[in-house]
Tab-separated table of C-alpha atoms in Angstrom:
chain	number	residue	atom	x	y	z
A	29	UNK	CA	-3.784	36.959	-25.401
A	30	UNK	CA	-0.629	35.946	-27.372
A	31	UNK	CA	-0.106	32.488	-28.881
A	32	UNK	CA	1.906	29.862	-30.574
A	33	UNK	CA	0.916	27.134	-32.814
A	34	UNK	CA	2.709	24.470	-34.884
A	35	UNK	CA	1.287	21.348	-36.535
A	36	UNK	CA	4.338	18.846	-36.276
A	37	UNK	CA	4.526	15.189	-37.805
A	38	UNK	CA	2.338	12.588	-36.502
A	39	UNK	CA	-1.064	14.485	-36.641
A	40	UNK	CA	1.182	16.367	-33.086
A	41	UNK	CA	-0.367	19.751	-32.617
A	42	UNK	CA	1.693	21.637	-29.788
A	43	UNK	CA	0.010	25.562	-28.592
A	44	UNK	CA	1.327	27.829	-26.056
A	45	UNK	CA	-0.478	30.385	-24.889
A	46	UNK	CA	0.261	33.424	-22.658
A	47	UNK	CA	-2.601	35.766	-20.845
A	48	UNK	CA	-0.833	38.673	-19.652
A	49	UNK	CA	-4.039	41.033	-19.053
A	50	UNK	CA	-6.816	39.439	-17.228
A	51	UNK	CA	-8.930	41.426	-14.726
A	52	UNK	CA	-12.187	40.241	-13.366
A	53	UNK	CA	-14.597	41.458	-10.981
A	54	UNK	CA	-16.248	38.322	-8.396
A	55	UNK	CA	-18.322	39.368	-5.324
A	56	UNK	CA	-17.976	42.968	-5.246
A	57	UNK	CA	-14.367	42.647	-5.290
A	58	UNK	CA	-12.206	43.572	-8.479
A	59	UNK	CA	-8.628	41.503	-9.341
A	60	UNK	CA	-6.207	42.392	-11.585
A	61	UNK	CA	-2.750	40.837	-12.464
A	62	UNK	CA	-3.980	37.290	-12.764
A	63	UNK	CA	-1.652	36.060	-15.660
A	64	UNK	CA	-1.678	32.692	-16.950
A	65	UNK	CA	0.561	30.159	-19.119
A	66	UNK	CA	-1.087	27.643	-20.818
A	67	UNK	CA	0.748	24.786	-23.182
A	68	UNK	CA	-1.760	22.516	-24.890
A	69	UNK	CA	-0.089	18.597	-26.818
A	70	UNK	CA	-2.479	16.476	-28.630
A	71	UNK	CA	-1.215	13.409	-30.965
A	72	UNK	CA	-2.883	11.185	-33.129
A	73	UNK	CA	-0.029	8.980	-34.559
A	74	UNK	CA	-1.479	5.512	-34.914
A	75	UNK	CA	-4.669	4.500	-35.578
A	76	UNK	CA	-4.875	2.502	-32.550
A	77	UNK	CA	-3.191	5.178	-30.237
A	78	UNK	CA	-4.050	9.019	-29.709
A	79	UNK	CA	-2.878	11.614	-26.522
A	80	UNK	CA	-2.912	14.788	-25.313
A	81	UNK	CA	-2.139	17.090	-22.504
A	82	UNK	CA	-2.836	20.518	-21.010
A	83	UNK	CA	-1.185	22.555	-18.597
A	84	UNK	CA	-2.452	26.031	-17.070
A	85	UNK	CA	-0.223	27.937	-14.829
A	86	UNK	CA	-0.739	31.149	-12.998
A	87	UNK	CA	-3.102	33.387	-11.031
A	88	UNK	CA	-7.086	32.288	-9.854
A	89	UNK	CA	-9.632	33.204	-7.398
A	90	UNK	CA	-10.159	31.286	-5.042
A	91	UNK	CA	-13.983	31.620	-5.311
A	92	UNK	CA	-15.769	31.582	-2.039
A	93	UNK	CA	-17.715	34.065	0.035
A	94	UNK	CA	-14.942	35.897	0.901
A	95	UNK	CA	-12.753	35.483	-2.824
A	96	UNK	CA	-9.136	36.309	-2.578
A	97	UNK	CA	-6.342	35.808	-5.291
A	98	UNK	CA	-4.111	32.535	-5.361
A	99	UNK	CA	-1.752	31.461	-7.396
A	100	UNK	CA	-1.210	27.566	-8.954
A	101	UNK	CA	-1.674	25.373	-11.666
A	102	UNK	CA	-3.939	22.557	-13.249
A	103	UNK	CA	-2.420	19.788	-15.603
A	104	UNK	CA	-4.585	16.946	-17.246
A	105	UNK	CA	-3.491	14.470	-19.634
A	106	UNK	CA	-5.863	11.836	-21.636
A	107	UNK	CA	-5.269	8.501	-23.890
A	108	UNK	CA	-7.235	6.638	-26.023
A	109	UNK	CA	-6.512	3.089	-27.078
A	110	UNK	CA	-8.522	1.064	-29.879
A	111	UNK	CA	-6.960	-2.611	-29.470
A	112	UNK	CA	-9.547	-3.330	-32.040
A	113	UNK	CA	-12.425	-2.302	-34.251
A	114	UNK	CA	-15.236	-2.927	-31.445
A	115	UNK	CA	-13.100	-1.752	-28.513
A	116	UNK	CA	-12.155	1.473	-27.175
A	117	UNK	CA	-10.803	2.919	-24.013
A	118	UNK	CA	-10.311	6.253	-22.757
A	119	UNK	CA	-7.804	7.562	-19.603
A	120	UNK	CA	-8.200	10.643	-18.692
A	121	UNK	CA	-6.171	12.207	-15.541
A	122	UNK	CA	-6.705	16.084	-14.185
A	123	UNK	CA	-5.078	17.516	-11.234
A	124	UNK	CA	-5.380	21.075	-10.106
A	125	UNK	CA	-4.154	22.989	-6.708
A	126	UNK	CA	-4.585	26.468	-6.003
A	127	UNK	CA	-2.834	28.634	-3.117
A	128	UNK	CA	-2.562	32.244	-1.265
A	129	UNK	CA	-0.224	33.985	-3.055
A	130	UNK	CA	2.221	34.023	0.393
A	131	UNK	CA	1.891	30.351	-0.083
A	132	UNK	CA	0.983	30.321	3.961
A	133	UNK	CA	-2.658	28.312	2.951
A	134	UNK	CA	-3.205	26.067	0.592
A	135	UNK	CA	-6.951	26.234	-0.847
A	136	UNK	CA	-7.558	22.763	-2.928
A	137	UNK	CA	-5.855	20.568	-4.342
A	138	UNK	CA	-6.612	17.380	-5.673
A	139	UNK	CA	-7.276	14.888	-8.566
A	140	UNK	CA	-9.764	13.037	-11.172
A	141	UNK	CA	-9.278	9.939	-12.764
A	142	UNK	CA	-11.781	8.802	-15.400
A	143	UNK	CA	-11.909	5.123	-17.316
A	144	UNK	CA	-14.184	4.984	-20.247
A	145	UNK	CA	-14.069	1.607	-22.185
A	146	UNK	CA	-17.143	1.187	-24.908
A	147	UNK	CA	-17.400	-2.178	-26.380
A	148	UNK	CA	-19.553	-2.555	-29.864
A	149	UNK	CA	-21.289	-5.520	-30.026
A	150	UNK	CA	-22.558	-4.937	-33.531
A	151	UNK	CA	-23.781	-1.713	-35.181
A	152	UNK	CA	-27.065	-1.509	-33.147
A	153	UNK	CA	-25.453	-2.803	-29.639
A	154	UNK	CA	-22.863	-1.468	-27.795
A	155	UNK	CA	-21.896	-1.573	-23.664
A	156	UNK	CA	-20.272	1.225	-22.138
A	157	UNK	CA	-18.812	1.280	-18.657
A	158	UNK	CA	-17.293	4.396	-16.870
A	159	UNK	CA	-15.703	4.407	-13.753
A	160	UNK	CA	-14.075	8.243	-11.975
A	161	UNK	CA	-12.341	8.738	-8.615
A	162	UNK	CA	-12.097	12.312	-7.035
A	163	UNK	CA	-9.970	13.045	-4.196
A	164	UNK	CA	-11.323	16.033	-3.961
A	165	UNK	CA	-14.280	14.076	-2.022
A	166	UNK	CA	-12.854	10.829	-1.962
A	167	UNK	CA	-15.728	9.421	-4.168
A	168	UNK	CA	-15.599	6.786	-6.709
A	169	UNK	CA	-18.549	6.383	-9.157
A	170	UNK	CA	-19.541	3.679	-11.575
A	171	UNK	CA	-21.494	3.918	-14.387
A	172	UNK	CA	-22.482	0.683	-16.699
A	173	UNK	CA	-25.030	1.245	-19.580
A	174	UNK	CA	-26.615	-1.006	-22.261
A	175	UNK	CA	-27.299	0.595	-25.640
A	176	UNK	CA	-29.337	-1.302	-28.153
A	177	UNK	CA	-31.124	0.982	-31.578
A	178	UNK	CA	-33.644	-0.776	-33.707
A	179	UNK	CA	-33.445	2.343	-36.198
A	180	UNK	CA	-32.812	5.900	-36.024
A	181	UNK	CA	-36.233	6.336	-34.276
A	182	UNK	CA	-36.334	3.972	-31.958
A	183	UNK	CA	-33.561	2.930	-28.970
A	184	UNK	CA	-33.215	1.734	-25.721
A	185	UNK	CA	-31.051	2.345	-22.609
A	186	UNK	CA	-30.789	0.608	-19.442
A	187	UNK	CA	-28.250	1.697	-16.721
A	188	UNK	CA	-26.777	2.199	-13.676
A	189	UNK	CA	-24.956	5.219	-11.643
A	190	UNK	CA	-23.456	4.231	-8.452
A	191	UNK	CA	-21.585	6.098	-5.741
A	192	UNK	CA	-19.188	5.001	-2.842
A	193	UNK	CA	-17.732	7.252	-0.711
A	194	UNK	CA	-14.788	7.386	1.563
A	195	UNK	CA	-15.125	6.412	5.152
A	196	UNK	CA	-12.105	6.587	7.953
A	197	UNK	CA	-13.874	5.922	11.120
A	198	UNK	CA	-11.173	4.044	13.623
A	199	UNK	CA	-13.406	1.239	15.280
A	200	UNK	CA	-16.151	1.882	13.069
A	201	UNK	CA	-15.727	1.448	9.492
A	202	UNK	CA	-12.742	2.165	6.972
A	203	UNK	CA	-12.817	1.503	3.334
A	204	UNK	CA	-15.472	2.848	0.313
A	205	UNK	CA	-18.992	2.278	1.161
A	206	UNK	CA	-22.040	3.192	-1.325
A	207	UNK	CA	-24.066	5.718	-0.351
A	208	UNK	CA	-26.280	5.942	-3.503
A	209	UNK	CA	-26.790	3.683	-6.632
A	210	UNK	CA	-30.253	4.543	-9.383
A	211	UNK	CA	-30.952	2.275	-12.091
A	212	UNK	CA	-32.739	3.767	-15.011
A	213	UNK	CA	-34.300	2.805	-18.357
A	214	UNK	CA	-35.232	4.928	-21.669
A	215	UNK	CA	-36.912	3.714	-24.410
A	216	UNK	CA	-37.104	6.005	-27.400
A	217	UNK	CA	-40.003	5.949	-30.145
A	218	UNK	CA	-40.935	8.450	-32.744
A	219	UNK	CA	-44.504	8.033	-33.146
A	220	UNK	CA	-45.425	9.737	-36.793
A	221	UNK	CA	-48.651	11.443	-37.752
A	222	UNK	CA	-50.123	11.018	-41.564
């Protein structure tokens, strides 16, 4: 492995990265020659504003019964806002495709999308609420959850996880329908013995 780093102005960090040996051996079958690039950006140059990115390029298996060697890339990016003191919100965006080395198939390819915003109520209460699309299986999934801590020892949870699913059925249904949603709760207490 052979690498780059520089810490620039702006709390910037900027890495490059090159693998030029990498063999591994996956189902009985051994690959060589899978080389990879890989440039890493993160910034933190306001308090109310920090990103990043990270890009991989180069040779994978494409890991399936029968594994063979592709070639392609996978890029993701993030940002984080803080409008104010109680308030922060998180993007963060991957993408990743992977083909035959002819490029005569292509294997996957697809995205992830993720919104995190947190809201703090007061030191002891805070709401979170995530929400991620996939393409990879056209699913989008919600998460809300309700955070409350009386003291170190003792907290309580109460949320939600929801999933909806893409349909295209011509005639029969098109559009995101749920096809599972759990509530839960947690309550934490640290019972002491004298």
């Amino acid at each position: 492995y052979a690498g780059f780093w520089n810490n620039l102005g702006g709390q910037t960090n900027i890495s490059i990265g090159f693998l030029p040996l990498n063999d591994e051996q996956f189902r009985g079958r051994f690959f060589s020659q899978m080389h990879r690039l890989m440039i890493n950006v993160d910034s933190d140059p306001l308090d109310v504003l920090s990103f990043g990115g990270h890009l991989e390029k180069g040779r994978y298996i494409y890991r399936t019964d029968s594994p063979s060697l592709g070639h392609g890339y996978s890029l993701s990016a993030y940002a984080t806002l803080k409008p104010s003191p109680r308030l922060y919100l998180t993007m963060d965006y991957s993408y990743s495709t992977l083909s035959s080395l002819d490029d005569a198939e292509n294997y996957y390819s697809g995205d992830i999308i993720r919104l995190n915003s947190r809201y703090n109520f007061s030191r002891r209460l805070f709401a979170r609420f995530i929400t991620q699309y996939n393409s990879f299986d056209q699913r989008l999934q919600v998460y809300p959850l309700l955070y409350y801590k009386l003291n170190p020892f003792t907290k309580f949870y109460v949320g939600m996880t929801d999933y909806l699913n893409h349909y295209d059925r011509p005639g029969e249904f098109q559009g995101y329908r749920q096809t599972d949603r759990q509530f839960f709760v947690k309550f934490q207490y640290l019972i002491r013995s004298h």
